[in-house]
Short mmCIF file of C-alpha atoms in Angstrom, two decimals:
data_model
loop_
_atom_site.label_atom_id
_atom_site.label_comp_id
_atom_site.label_asym_id
_atom_site.label_seq_id
_atom_site.Cartn_x
_atom_site.Cartn_y
_atom_site.Cartn_z
CA MET E 28 -65.81 1.31 55.43
CA ASP E 29 -65.74 -2.24 56.47
CA VAL E 30 -62.62 -4.38 56.81
CA GLU E 31 -63.52 -6.17 53.64
CA SER E 32 -63.72 -3.02 51.58
CA GLN E 33 -60.37 -1.87 52.92
CA ARG E 34 -58.77 -5.15 52.01
CA SER E 35 -60.27 -4.86 48.41
CA GLN E 36 -58.84 -1.31 48.11
CA ARG E 37 -55.37 -2.13 49.32
CA SER E 38 -55.31 -5.09 46.90
CA ALA E 39 -56.37 -3.02 44.02
CA ARG E 40 -53.67 -0.29 45.01
CA SER E 41 -51.15 -3.26 45.21
CA THR E 42 -52.27 -4.58 41.92
CA GLY E 43 -51.96 -1.33 40.36
CA THR E 44 -48.57 -0.68 41.76
CA THR E 45 -47.40 -3.94 40.56
CA ARG E 46 -48.69 -3.38 37.16
CA SER E 47 -47.07 0.03 37.03
CA ALA E 48 -43.87 -1.47 38.12
CA ARG E 49 -44.18 -4.22 35.40
CA THR E 50 -44.98 -1.63 32.79
CA ARG E 51 -41.86 0.51 33.67
CA ALA E 52 -39.66 -2.72 33.81
CA ARG E 53 -41.09 -3.87 30.34
CA THR E 54 -40.43 -0.21 29.13
CA ALA E 55 -36.99 -0.16 30.49
CA ARG E 56 -36.30 -3.46 28.90
CA GLU E 57 -37.69 -2.15 25.60
CA VAL E 58 -35.44 0.94 25.73
CA VAL E 59 -32.32 -1.25 26.61
CA LEU E 60 -33.12 -3.71 23.80
CA THR E 61 -33.81 -0.62 21.47
CA GLU E 62 -30.54 0.98 22.49
CA ASN E 63 -28.71 -2.47 22.13
CA ALA E 64 -30.27 -2.78 18.60
CA ASP E 65 -29.21 0.73 17.81
CA ASP E 66 -25.61 0.22 19.06
CA LYS E 67 -25.61 -3.13 16.92
CA ALA E 68 -26.75 -1.16 13.96
CA PHE E 69 -24.37 1.68 14.69
CA ARG E 70 -21.37 -0.67 15.14
CA LYS E 71 -22.28 -2.54 12.03
CA GLY E 72 -22.53 0.58 10.07
CA LEU E 73 -19.09 1.66 11.44
CA GLU E 74 -17.47 -1.66 10.49
CA LYS E 75 -18.86 -1.37 6.97
CA GLN E 76 -17.77 2.19 6.53
CA PHE E 77 -14.45 2.23 8.24
CA LYS E 78 -12.87 -1.33 8.51
CA PRO E 79 -11.81 -1.38 4.85
CA VAL E 80 -10.25 2.16 5.21
CA PHE E 81 -8.40 1.31 8.50
CA ASP E 82 -7.14 -2.13 6.96
CA LYS E 83 -4.95 -0.02 4.44
CA HIS E 84 -2.93 1.05 7.46
CA GLY E 85 -2.18 -2.32 8.71
CA LYS E 86 -2.19 -3.53 12.31
CA GLU E 87 -0.16 -0.57 13.52
CA GLY E 88 -2.94 1.92 12.72
CA ILE E 89 -2.90 5.79 12.15
CA LEU E 90 -0.56 8.10 13.91
CA VAL E 91 -2.56 10.13 16.54
CA LYS E 92 -0.72 13.24 15.63
CA GLU E 93 -1.75 13.01 11.94
CA LEU E 94 -5.23 12.22 12.91
CA GLN E 95 -5.39 15.31 15.21
CA ASP E 96 -3.71 17.62 12.48
CA GLU E 97 -6.38 16.41 9.94
CA LEU E 98 -9.46 16.65 12.32
CA ASP E 99 -8.39 20.22 13.21
CA ASP E 100 -8.58 21.20 9.55
CA THR E 101 -12.22 20.24 9.42
CA GLY E 102 -15.31 22.12 10.66
CA ILE E 103 -15.91 19.45 13.42
CA ILE E 104 -14.19 21.94 16.03
CA ASN E 105 -17.30 23.95 15.75
CA ILE E 106 -19.17 21.02 17.29
CA ILE E 107 -16.38 19.52 19.45
CA PRO E 108 -14.01 22.12 21.08
CA GLU E 109 -10.30 21.42 19.65
CA GLU E 110 -8.91 20.80 23.07
CA ARG E 111 -11.59 18.20 23.86
CA LEU E 112 -11.35 16.63 20.51
CA ASP E 113 -7.52 16.13 20.85
CA ARG E 114 -8.18 14.70 24.24
CA LEU E 115 -10.70 12.20 22.86
CA VAL E 116 -8.19 11.16 20.24
CA GLU E 117 -5.50 10.79 22.81
CA LEU E 118 -7.92 8.66 24.96
CA ALA E 119 -8.67 6.42 22.04
CA ASP E 120 -5.02 5.32 21.92
CA LYS E 121 -5.58 2.79 24.81
CA ASN E 122 -2.16 1.09 24.46
CA GLY E 123 -0.21 4.37 24.33
CA ASP E 124 1.69 3.55 21.00
CA ALA E 125 0.78 6.95 19.48
CA HIS E 126 -1.29 5.06 16.88
CA ILE E 127 -5.08 4.50 16.64
CA THR E 128 -6.14 1.23 15.40
CA TYR E 129 -9.65 0.18 14.11
CA ARG E 130 -10.56 -1.48 17.36
CA GLU E 131 -9.60 1.62 19.34
CA PHE E 132 -11.57 3.87 16.85
CA ILE E 133 -14.61 1.66 17.24
CA SER E 134 -14.15 1.68 21.11
CA LEU E 135 -14.09 5.45 20.99
CA MET E 136 -17.13 5.82 18.85
CA CYS E 137 -19.26 3.10 20.90
CA GLN E 138 -18.37 3.90 24.43
CA ARG E 139 -21.19 5.35 26.29
CA ASN E 140 -20.71 8.95 27.70
CA MET E 141 -17.78 9.55 25.56
CA LEU E 142 -19.52 11.16 22.60
CA THR E 143 -23.09 12.56 22.29
CA LYS E 144 -25.20 11.44 19.38
CA LYS E 145 -24.59 14.81 17.65
CA GLU E 146 -20.87 14.42 18.12
CA ARG E 147 -20.98 10.87 16.99
CA ARG E 148 -22.60 11.93 13.70
CA ALA E 149 -20.12 14.86 13.29
CA VAL E 150 -17.13 12.64 13.83
CA ARG E 151 -18.44 9.84 11.60
CA GLY E 152 -19.16 12.37 8.83
CA VAL E 153 -15.61 13.52 8.46
CA MET E 154 -13.65 10.56 9.48
CA VAL E 155 -13.88 8.39 6.39
CA SER E 156 -12.35 11.10 4.14
CA ILE E 157 -9.69 12.00 6.84
CA VAL E 158 -8.60 8.44 7.04
CA SER E 159 -8.53 7.82 3.40
CA ASN E 160 -6.34 10.87 2.89
CA ILE E 161 -3.73 9.99 5.42
CA VAL E 162 -1.07 7.89 3.55
CA PRO E 163 -0.35 4.56 5.24
CA GLU E 164 3.11 4.18 6.80
CA SER E 165 4.10 1.44 4.47
CA MET E 166 3.30 3.56 1.50
CA LYS E 167 5.03 6.80 2.53
CA GLU E 168 8.65 5.61 2.83
CA ASP E 169 10.74 8.35 1.32
CA PHE E 170 13.97 7.32 -0.24
CA LEU E 171 15.41 10.96 0.15
CA GLU E 172 14.82 10.77 3.87
CA HIS E 173 17.46 7.85 4.14
CA TYR E 174 20.21 10.23 2.89
CA THR E 175 22.47 10.63 5.99
CA CYS E 176 26.15 11.31 6.43
CA LEU E 177 26.42 9.12 9.68
CA PRO E 178 28.51 7.30 9.36
CA PRO E 179 30.26 9.43 6.62
CA PRO E 180 31.21 7.73 3.33
CA LEU E 181 34.50 5.79 3.99
CA PHE E 182 35.00 3.20 1.31
CA MET E 183 35.06 5.36 -1.90
CA PRO E 184 37.48 8.01 -0.39
CA ILE E 185 39.87 5.29 0.97
CA ILE E 186 40.06 3.11 -2.37
CA SER E 187 40.39 6.28 -4.45
CA VAL E 188 43.32 7.58 -2.24
CA ILE E 189 45.06 4.07 -2.46
CA GLU E 190 44.70 4.09 -6.28
CA ILE E 191 46.14 7.55 -6.46
CA ILE E 192 49.11 6.38 -4.24
CA VAL E 193 49.82 3.35 -6.29
CA PHE E 194 49.73 5.44 -9.47
CA ALA E 195 52.10 7.90 -8.24
CA ILE E 196 54.49 5.39 -7.04
CA TYR E 197 54.54 3.68 -10.43
CA ALA E 198 54.55 6.98 -12.33
CA ALA E 199 57.76 7.81 -10.46
CA LYS E 200 59.30 4.44 -11.32
CA LEU E 201 58.50 4.68 -15.14
CA GLU E 202 59.72 8.33 -15.28
CA ASP E 203 63.05 7.36 -16.75
CA THR E 204 62.02 4.38 -18.87
CA ASP E 205 60.79 3.90 -22.45
CA ASP E 206 57.32 3.89 -21.28
CA PRO E 207 56.80 6.95 -19.01
CA VAL E 208 53.32 7.89 -17.71
CA THR E 209 51.41 10.19 -20.04
CA ALA E 210 47.68 10.96 -20.35
CA THR E 211 46.91 7.65 -22.21
CA SER E 212 50.01 5.47 -21.69
CA GLY E 213 52.40 4.19 -19.13
CA VAL E 214 51.45 1.05 -17.54
CA PRO E 215 53.79 -1.03 -15.17
CA LEU E 216 53.49 -4.47 -16.90
CA ASP E 217 55.93 -6.08 -14.37
CA SER E 218 53.86 -5.01 -11.33
CA PRO E 219 52.37 -7.98 -9.15
CA PHE E 220 48.94 -6.18 -9.04
CA ILE E 221 48.17 -6.28 -12.87
CA TYR E 222 46.24 -9.12 -14.34
CA LYS E 223 48.14 -11.18 -16.71
CA PRO E 224 46.74 -14.35 -18.38
CA SER E 225 50.00 -16.09 -18.12
CA ARG E 226 50.13 -15.66 -14.20
CA ARG E 227 46.52 -16.76 -13.47
CA TYR E 228 47.65 -18.87 -10.79
CA GLU E 229 48.37 -15.54 -8.69
CA ALA E 230 44.81 -15.42 -7.90
CA TRP E 231 45.08 -12.00 -6.26
CA ARG E 232 45.58 -10.27 -9.56
CA TYR E 233 41.91 -10.93 -10.40
CA ILE E 234 41.31 -8.04 -7.75
CA THR E 235 44.49 -5.95 -7.45
CA TYR E 236 44.48 -5.02 -11.22
CA LEU E 237 42.04 -2.25 -10.09
CA LEU E 238 45.02 -0.38 -8.61
CA ILE E 239 46.93 -0.14 -11.93
CA HIS E 240 45.91 2.40 -14.57
CA GLN E 241 47.16 3.29 -18.06
CA GLY E 242 47.84 7.03 -17.98
CA TYR E 243 46.60 9.62 -15.77
CA MET E 244 43.31 10.08 -17.82
CA HIS E 245 42.47 6.62 -17.31
CA LEU E 246 42.96 7.01 -13.49
CA LEU E 247 41.03 10.56 -13.64
CA SER E 248 38.09 9.07 -15.34
CA ASN E 249 37.75 6.07 -12.94
CA LEU E 250 38.04 8.27 -9.95
CA ILE E 251 35.36 10.62 -11.28
CA PHE E 252 33.04 7.60 -12.00
CA GLN E 253 33.55 5.98 -8.72
CA LEU E 254 33.23 9.06 -6.54
CA LEU E 255 30.21 10.43 -8.47
CA LEU E 256 28.45 7.19 -8.27
CA GLY E 257 29.93 5.67 -5.06
CA LEU E 258 29.53 8.39 -2.63
CA PRO E 259 25.70 8.74 -2.92
CA LEU E 260 25.32 4.88 -2.68
CA GLU E 261 27.35 4.89 0.48
CA ILE E 262 25.33 7.80 2.14
CA VAL E 263 22.08 5.78 1.70
CA HIS E 264 23.24 2.23 1.62
CA LYS E 265 26.44 2.47 3.85
CA TRP E 266 29.91 1.64 2.92
CA TRP E 267 30.05 -2.04 3.62
CA ARG E 268 27.27 -2.67 1.02
CA VAL E 269 29.23 -0.65 -1.52
CA LEU E 270 32.42 -2.43 -0.67
CA ILE E 271 30.84 -5.77 -1.46
CA VAL E 272 29.40 -4.63 -4.70
CA TYR E 273 32.38 -2.85 -5.79
CA PHE E 274 34.84 -5.80 -5.25
CA ALA E 275 32.29 -8.28 -6.68
CA GLY E 276 32.41 -6.09 -9.74
CA VAL E 277 36.22 -6.05 -9.84
CA VAL E 278 36.35 -9.88 -9.71
CA ALA E 279 33.39 -10.25 -12.19
CA GLY E 280 35.17 -7.85 -14.56
CA SER E 281 38.43 -9.84 -14.57
CA LEU E 282 36.68 -13.16 -14.85
CA ALA E 283 34.61 -11.88 -17.66
CA HIS E 284 37.66 -10.41 -19.39
CA SER E 285 39.60 -13.84 -19.04
CA LEU E 286 36.67 -15.65 -20.81
CA THR E 287 37.05 -13.48 -23.91
CA ASP E 288 40.48 -11.83 -23.98
CA HIS E 289 42.60 -14.81 -23.28
CA ASP E 290 45.96 -13.33 -24.04
CA VAL E 291 45.31 -9.56 -22.95
CA ALA E 292 46.50 -7.99 -19.65
CA LEU E 293 43.89 -5.99 -17.73
CA ALA E 294 44.34 -2.83 -15.62
CA GLY E 295 41.99 -0.29 -14.11
CA ALA E 296 38.96 0.00 -11.80
CA SER E 297 36.40 -0.03 -14.56
CA GLY E 298 34.89 -3.35 -13.32
CA GLY E 299 34.22 -1.80 -9.91
CA CYS E 300 32.95 1.37 -11.47
CA TYR E 301 30.50 -0.43 -13.65
CA ALA E 302 29.43 -2.38 -10.60
CA LEU E 303 28.31 0.88 -9.14
CA ILE E 304 26.36 1.63 -12.16
CA GLY E 305 24.64 -1.77 -11.75
CA ALA E 306 24.03 -1.15 -8.14
CA HIS E 307 22.43 2.20 -8.86
CA LEU E 308 20.22 0.33 -11.37
CA ALA E 309 19.24 -2.22 -8.90
CA SER E 310 18.43 0.44 -6.24
CA VAL E 311 16.24 2.27 -8.63
CA VAL E 312 14.39 -1.04 -9.62
CA VAL E 313 13.69 -2.15 -5.94
CA ASN E 314 12.99 1.35 -4.65
CA TRP E 315 11.16 2.81 -7.57
CA SER E 316 7.87 4.02 -5.74
CA GLU E 317 9.96 5.31 -2.74
CA MET E 318 12.37 7.40 -5.09
CA ASN E 319 9.26 8.87 -6.77
CA HIS E 320 7.58 9.95 -3.41
CA GLU E 321 6.46 13.67 -3.94
CA CYS E 322 8.81 14.04 -6.98
CA CYS E 323 6.35 16.09 -8.91
CA ASP E 324 5.32 18.53 -6.12
CA GLY E 325 7.61 21.15 -7.53
CA ASN E 326 10.75 20.39 -5.54
CA PRO E 327 13.70 20.20 -8.11
CA ILE E 328 15.93 18.05 -5.96
CA ARG E 329 13.20 15.43 -5.45
CA PHE E 330 12.54 15.50 -9.33
CA LEU E 331 16.34 15.20 -10.13
CA LEU E 332 16.47 12.25 -7.76
CA SER E 333 13.36 10.45 -8.98
CA ALA E 334 13.60 7.01 -10.38
CA PRO E 335 12.88 7.85 -14.10
CA VAL E 336 15.52 10.53 -14.11
CA ARG E 337 18.03 8.35 -12.37
CA LEU E 338 17.38 5.53 -14.87
CA THR E 339 17.81 7.71 -17.59
CA VAL E 340 21.09 9.28 -16.62
CA LEU E 341 22.59 5.92 -15.63
CA LEU E 342 21.58 4.28 -18.82
CA LEU E 343 22.88 7.36 -20.77
CA LEU E 344 26.26 7.15 -18.92
CA ALA E 345 26.61 3.39 -19.48
CA VAL E 346 25.68 3.60 -23.21
CA LEU E 347 28.02 6.47 -23.86
CA ASP E 348 31.04 5.09 -22.03
CA THR E 349 30.47 1.58 -23.64
CA ALA E 350 30.28 3.12 -26.99
CA ASN E 351 33.60 5.03 -26.39
CA ALA E 352 35.22 1.81 -25.23
CA VAL E 353 34.01 -0.11 -28.34
CA TYR E 354 35.22 2.69 -30.69
CA ARG E 355 38.74 2.66 -28.89
CA ARG E 356 38.82 -1.13 -29.03
CA PHE E 357 37.86 -1.70 -32.75
CA PHE E 358 38.45 1.58 -34.58
CA ASP E 359 41.18 3.51 -32.67
CA PRO E 360 44.74 1.73 -33.28
CA ALA E 361 46.19 3.96 -30.51
CA GLY E 362 43.30 3.28 -28.06
CA GLY E 363 44.66 -0.25 -27.00
CA LYS E 364 42.58 -3.32 -26.34
CA ILE E 365 39.92 -1.93 -23.99
CA GLY E 366 38.64 -4.57 -21.73
CA ILE E 367 34.85 -4.10 -22.95
CA THR E 368 33.65 -7.55 -21.17
CA ALA E 369 35.31 -6.43 -17.97
CA HIS E 370 32.89 -3.36 -18.16
CA MET E 371 30.09 -5.61 -18.80
CA GLY E 372 31.00 -8.14 -16.11
CA GLY E 373 31.08 -5.44 -13.48
CA LEU E 374 27.96 -3.91 -14.62
CA VAL E 375 26.03 -7.37 -14.42
CA ALA E 376 27.59 -8.00 -10.97
CA GLY E 377 26.38 -4.74 -9.60
CA LEU E 378 22.95 -5.25 -10.94
CA PHE E 379 22.51 -8.79 -9.98
CA LEU E 380 24.10 -8.35 -6.51
CA GLY E 381 22.67 -4.91 -5.84
CA ILE E 382 19.05 -6.30 -5.84
CA VAL E 383 20.07 -8.58 -2.80
CA ILE E 384 22.60 -6.40 -1.00
CA MET E 385 21.56 -2.83 -1.51
CA LYS E 386 19.16 -1.33 0.99
CA ASN E 387 15.47 -1.97 0.05
CA ILE E 388 13.19 0.59 1.70
CA ASN E 389 10.11 -1.31 1.44
CA GLU E 390 10.84 -4.84 0.30
CA LYS E 391 8.16 -6.59 -1.69
CA PRO E 392 7.82 -10.36 -2.08
CA TRP E 393 8.50 -10.36 -5.75
CA GLU E 394 11.74 -8.30 -5.19
CA LYS E 395 12.89 -11.08 -2.72
CA THR E 396 12.39 -13.64 -5.25
CA VAL E 397 14.11 -11.85 -8.00
CA GLY E 398 17.03 -11.09 -5.54
CA TRP E 399 17.51 -14.88 -4.96
CA ILE E 400 17.47 -15.58 -8.68
CA THR E 401 19.89 -12.92 -9.35
CA LEU E 402 22.27 -14.12 -6.61
CA ALA E 403 22.10 -17.66 -8.02
CA LEU E 404 22.95 -16.36 -11.50
CA PHE E 405 25.90 -14.50 -10.28
CA LEU E 406 27.20 -17.41 -8.34
CA VAL E 407 26.75 -19.70 -11.42
CA PHE E 408 28.69 -17.27 -13.51
CA ILE E 409 31.50 -17.03 -11.00
CA SER E 410 31.83 -20.85 -10.77
CA PHE E 411 31.65 -21.39 -14.50
CA SER E 412 34.49 -18.66 -14.88
CA ILE E 413 36.64 -20.37 -12.50
CA PHE E 414 36.36 -23.77 -14.00
CA PHE E 415 36.94 -22.19 -17.46
CA ASN E 416 40.13 -20.55 -16.18
CA VAL E 417 41.29 -23.84 -14.76
CA LEU E 418 40.39 -26.14 -17.69
CA PHE E 419 40.62 -23.97 -20.94
CA GLN E 420 43.72 -24.69 -22.88
CA GLY E 421 43.86 -21.56 -24.97
CA TYR E 422 45.71 -19.35 -22.57
CA PRO E 423 49.28 -18.20 -23.05
CA ASP E 424 51.95 -20.51 -21.45
CA THR E 425 52.10 -20.13 -17.64
CA ASP E 426 54.86 -17.82 -16.57
CA TRP E 427 56.54 -19.39 -13.53
CA SER E 428 59.32 -16.97 -13.30
CA SER E 429 59.82 -14.66 -10.34
CA CYS E 430 57.62 -11.73 -10.33
CA CYS E 431 58.60 -8.02 -10.44
CA PRO E 432 62.26 -7.83 -11.66
#
């Protein structure tokens, strides 16, 4: 073989090798392009299928523990061993916040060497239904879970004890008088605590009248009312919220009474008690869905504490007590002049302020708006009542004599 022939053969082999390399390179590029196209199609399919589901859970994502528990209950562990599946879910939580977001889920599904094609299909096949069945954090707030005795209820027991002590002191003082304390009578009209229209300048009386009661039945009914309604409120909403609402109801009750019963004294904690009813109503309104969490799952406690049951009981209680007050005021000569408007003033105060002050487990925009409106209405009522008390000329003559002979 001559030199020229050898050169030709080498050139042919070189050309063949180059062509083969080019073919392999082109095939590799085609494979890469195909894989990239497949990845894009796969990612697009995931986005269409999973993004709307994950969006319901917000930026926080889904709890890792909940996702693991749901996955373990499916048949996927026949394809991916349970330990490896749990490990994969944990690895997906890249920021370590115990939640898996949509981006973290997509990263898990698309990362090479993390899942085989078979495993991808298996995970994708069960994940949508699993994520859809997991209730978002924002939707599973449970009102019952907010019941706690830490700190224990303070305000209601303290104010009740104070009312009992004041009642006992005046009962002892009235024992040898013409107006001793009985079940329905015996009120210390010379007390500096009782509200008197003729001594309106003693502003503290608009609050302290709550310490005076006409007979032990009056005291007993108010104590039952406020402990029965106040203690559950304190356990959930804490004592300081209940204190604000209670005293707001007391003030609103005396001011409402002063607008309608210009010459009638006022005693008793009914304004505060009705404020507690109003606060319960407000709590039911703003926590309706949270109170109904799992209320029909066969748990009698959850059913009894559900929003419809509470609303029915509260309205029934308010209607029956108001009907009794109306009867005693207008049809029972021995019933005395019951301060019906004091009851109503306390109820409205509790309802209006309760929307703003009482704990809202999952506040919605419309609830915040309603809260500002009711607060404004309450302040308008208080302002109007104060001006009325100052300017109205139909009250009894002012008693400037020294108090409490």
